[in-house]
Coordinates of C-alpha atoms in Angstrom, one line a residue:
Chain Y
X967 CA 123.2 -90.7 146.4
X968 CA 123.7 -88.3 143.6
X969 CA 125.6 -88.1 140.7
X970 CA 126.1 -85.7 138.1
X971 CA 127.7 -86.3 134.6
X972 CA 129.6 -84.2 132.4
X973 CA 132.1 -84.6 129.4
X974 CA 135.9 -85.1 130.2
X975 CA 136.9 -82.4 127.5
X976 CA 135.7 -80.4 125.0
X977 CA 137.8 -78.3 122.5
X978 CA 137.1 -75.1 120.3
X979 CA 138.0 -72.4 118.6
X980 CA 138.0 -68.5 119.5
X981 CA 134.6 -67.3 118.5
X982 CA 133.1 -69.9 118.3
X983 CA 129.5 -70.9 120.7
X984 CA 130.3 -74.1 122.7
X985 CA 128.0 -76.2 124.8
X986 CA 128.6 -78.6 127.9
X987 CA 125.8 -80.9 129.1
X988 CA 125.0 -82.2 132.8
X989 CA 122.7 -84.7 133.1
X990 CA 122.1 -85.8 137.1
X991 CA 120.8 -88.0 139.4
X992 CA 119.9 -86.8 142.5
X993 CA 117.0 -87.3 145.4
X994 CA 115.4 -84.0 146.3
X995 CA 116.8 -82.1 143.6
X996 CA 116.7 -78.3 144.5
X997 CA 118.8 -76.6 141.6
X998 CA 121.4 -76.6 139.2
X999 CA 124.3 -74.4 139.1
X1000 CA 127.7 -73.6 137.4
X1001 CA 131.6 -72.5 138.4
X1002 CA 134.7 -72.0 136.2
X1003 CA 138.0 -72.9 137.5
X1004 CA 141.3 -72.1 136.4
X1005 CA 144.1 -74.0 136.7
X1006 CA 145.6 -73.2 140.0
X1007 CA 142.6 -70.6 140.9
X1008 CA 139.5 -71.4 142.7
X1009 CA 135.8 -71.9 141.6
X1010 CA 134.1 -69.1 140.2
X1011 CA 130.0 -69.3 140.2
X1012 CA 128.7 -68.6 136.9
X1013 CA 124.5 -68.8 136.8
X1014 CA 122.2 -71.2 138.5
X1015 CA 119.0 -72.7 137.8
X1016 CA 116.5 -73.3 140.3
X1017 CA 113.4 -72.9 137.4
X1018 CA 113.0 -74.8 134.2
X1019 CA 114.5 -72.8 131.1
X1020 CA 117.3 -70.4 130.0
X1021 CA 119.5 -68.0 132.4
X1022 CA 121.4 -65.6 130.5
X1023 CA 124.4 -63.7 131.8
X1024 CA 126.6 -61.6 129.4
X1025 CA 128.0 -64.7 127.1
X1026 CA 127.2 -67.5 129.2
X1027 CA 123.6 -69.2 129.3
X1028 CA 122.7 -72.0 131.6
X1029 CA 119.7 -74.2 130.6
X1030 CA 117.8 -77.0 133.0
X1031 CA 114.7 -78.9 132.4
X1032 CA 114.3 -80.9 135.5
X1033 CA 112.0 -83.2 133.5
X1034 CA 115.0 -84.7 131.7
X1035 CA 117.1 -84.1 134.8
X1036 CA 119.3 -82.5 132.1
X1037 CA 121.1 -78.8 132.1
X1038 CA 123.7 -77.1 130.3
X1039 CA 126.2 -74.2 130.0
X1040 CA 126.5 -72.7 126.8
X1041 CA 129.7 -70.3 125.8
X1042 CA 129.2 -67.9 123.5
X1043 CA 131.7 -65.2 121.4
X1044 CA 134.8 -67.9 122.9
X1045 CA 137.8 -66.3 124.1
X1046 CA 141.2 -67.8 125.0
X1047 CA 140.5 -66.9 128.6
X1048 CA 137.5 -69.4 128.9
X1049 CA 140.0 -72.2 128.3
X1050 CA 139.2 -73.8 132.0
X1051 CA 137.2 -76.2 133.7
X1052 CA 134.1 -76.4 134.0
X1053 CA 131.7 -78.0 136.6
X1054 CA 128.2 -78.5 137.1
X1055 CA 127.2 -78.5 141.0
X1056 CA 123.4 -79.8 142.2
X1057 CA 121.4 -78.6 145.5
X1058 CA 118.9 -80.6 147.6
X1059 CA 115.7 -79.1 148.7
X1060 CA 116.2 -79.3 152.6
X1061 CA 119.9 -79.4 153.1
X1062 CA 122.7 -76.8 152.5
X1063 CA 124.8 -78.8 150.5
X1064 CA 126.4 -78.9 146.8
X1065 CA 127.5 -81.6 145.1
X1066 CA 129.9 -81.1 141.9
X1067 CA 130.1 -82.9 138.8
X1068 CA 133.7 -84.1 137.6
X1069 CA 134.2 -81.0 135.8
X1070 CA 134.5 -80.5 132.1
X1071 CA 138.6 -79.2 130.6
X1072 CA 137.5 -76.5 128.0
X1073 CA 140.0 -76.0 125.5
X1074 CA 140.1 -72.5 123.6
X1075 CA 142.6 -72.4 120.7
X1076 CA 143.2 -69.4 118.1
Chain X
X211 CA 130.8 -57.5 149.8
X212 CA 131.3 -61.2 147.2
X213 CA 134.1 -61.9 149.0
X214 CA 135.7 -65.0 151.2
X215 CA 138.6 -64.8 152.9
X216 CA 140.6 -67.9 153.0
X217 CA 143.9 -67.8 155.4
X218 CA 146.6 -68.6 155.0
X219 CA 147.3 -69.4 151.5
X220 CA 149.7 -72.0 151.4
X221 CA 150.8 -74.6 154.5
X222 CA 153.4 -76.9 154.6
X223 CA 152.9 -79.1 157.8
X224 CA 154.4 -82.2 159.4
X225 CA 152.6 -85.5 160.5
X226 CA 153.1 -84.4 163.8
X227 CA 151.8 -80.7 164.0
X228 CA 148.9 -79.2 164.5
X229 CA 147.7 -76.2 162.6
X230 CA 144.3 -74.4 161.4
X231 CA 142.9 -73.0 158.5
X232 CA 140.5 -69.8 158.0
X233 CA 137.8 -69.1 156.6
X234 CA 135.2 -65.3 156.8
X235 CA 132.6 -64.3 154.7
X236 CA 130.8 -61.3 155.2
X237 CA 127.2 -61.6 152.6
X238 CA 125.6 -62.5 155.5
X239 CA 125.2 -66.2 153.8
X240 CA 124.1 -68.7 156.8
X241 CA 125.7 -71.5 154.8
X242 CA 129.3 -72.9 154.9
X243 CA 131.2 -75.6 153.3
X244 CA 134.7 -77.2 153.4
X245 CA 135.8 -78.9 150.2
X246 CA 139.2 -80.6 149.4
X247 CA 140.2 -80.6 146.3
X248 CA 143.2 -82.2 144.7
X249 CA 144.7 -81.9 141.3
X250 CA 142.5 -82.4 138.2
X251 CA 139.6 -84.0 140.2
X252 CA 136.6 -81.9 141.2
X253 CA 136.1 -80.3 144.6
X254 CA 134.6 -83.0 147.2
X255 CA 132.7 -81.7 150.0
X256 CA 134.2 -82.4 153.7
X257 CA 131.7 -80.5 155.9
X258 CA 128.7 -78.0 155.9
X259 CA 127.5 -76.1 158.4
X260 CA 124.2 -74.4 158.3
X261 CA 123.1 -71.9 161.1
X262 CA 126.2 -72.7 162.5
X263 CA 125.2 -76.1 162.9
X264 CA 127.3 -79.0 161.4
X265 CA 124.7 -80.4 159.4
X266 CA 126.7 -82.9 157.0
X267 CA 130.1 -84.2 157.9
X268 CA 130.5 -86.9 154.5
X269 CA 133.1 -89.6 156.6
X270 CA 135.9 -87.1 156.9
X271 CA 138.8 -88.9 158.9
X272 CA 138.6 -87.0 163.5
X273 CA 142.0 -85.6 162.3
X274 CA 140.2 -82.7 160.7
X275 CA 138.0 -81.2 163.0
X276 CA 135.8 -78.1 161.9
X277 CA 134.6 -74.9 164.1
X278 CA 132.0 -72.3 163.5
X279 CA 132.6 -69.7 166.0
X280 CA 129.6 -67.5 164.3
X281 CA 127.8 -66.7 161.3
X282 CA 130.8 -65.6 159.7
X283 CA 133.8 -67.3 160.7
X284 CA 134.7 -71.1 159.4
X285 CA 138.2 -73.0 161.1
X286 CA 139.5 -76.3 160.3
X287 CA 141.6 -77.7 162.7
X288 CA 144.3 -80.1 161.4
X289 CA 146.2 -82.7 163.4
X290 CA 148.5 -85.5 162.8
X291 CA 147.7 -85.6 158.9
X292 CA 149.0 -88.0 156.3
X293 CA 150.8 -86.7 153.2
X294 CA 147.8 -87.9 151.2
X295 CA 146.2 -85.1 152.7
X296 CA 148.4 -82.8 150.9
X297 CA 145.5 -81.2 148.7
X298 CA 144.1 -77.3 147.7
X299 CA 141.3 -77.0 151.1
X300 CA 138.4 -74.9 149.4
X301 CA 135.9 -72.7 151.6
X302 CA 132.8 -71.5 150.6
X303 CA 129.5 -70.3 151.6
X304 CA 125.7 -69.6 149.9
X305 CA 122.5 -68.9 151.1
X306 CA 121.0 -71.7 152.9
X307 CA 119.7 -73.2 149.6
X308 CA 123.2 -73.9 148.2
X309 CA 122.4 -71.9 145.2
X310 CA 125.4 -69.6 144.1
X311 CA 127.8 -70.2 146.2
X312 CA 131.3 -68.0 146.6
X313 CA 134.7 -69.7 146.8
X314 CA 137.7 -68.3 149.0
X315 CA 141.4 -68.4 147.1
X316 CA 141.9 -71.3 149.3
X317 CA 144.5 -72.5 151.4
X318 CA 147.3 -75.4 149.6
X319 CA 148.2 -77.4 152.0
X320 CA 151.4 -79.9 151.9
X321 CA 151.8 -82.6 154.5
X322 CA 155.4 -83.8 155.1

């Protein structure tokens, strides 16, 4: 089986460099990737991680070190239009598949 | 061409009817999902399909029956559903690997 866990919520401030952790479980463990979702919208890919170490992309970062089966999304330069969730998705070597984490609620306030 | 095409957008359906939803992706991805997704919970995978094979099918109920005409078309047939069925039905697609995969708008569906 797999599992993948992230907070429930976290809260900020505008400007301000935010971080959500993913920590998994998962046989055959291909890579590590990450959507945003508004309410009422659909997922939105973000960066992925099929290598140990940091993707960057504009203000978003995505870590993984698949010896701690451990990643993370970091926010940077926060702006009320990140408030959204958040979710950490995992790939198996072999299989087209992707299974998503719970989701973290990002809350951006002034 | 980033884009998936999700039709129609909204459904509202009786337990009795039978209806289909839409999916086309042109980015030549040989990957493609169903995921339902209902309010504040995260999407959970229905179906994949890779090479327009149905490769995982994760104890979906026979009343939803997927199609893959080709490499770029995705259906999901619907018949007698419940109204616990009433959800957002999410299609995507990715290369074969499942890295970076791109989301349709999505259909909402509401059983009656």
């Amino acid at each position: 089986g797999q599992s993948l866990e992230q907070p429930s919520e976290v809260t900020a401030v505008e400007g301000a460099i935010v971080q959500i952790n993913c920590t998994y479980q998962t046989s055959g463990f291909y890579g590590l990737s990450w959507y945003q979702q508004h309410d009422g919208g659909a997922p939105t890919f973000l960066s992925y991680n099929g290598l140990d170490g940091l993707e960057e992309t504009g203000r978003f970062s995505s870590f993984l070190s698949r010896s701690d089966s451990y990643g993370y999304l970091l926010l940077q330069e926060l702006q009320m239009k990140d408030s959204a969730s958040y979710f950490c998705a995992a790939g198996i070597s072999g299989y087209s598949t992707l299974t998503f984490g719970k989701g973290t609620m990002l809350l951006v306030s002034p | 061409d980033t884009e998936v095409t999700q039709t129609p957008k909204h459904l509202v359906m009786g337990m009795t009817n039978k209806k289909s939803l839409k999916c086309e992706q042109h980015m030549g991805h040989r990957a493609m999902y169903w995921y339902k997704q209902k309010a504040k919970k995260p999407p959970e995978l229905m179906f994949v399909y890779s090479y327009e094979k149905l490769s995982i099918n994760e104890s979906v109920p026979s009343r939803f029956s997927p199609e893959c005409p080709n490499s770029s078309l995705l259906n999901l047939h619907l018949h007698a559903l419940q109204p616990e069925d009433s959800a957002l039905y999410l299609c995507a697609s990715s290369q074969v690997n499942g890295a970076e995969a791109f989301f349709g708008q999505g259909t909402r569906l509401t059983v009656v």
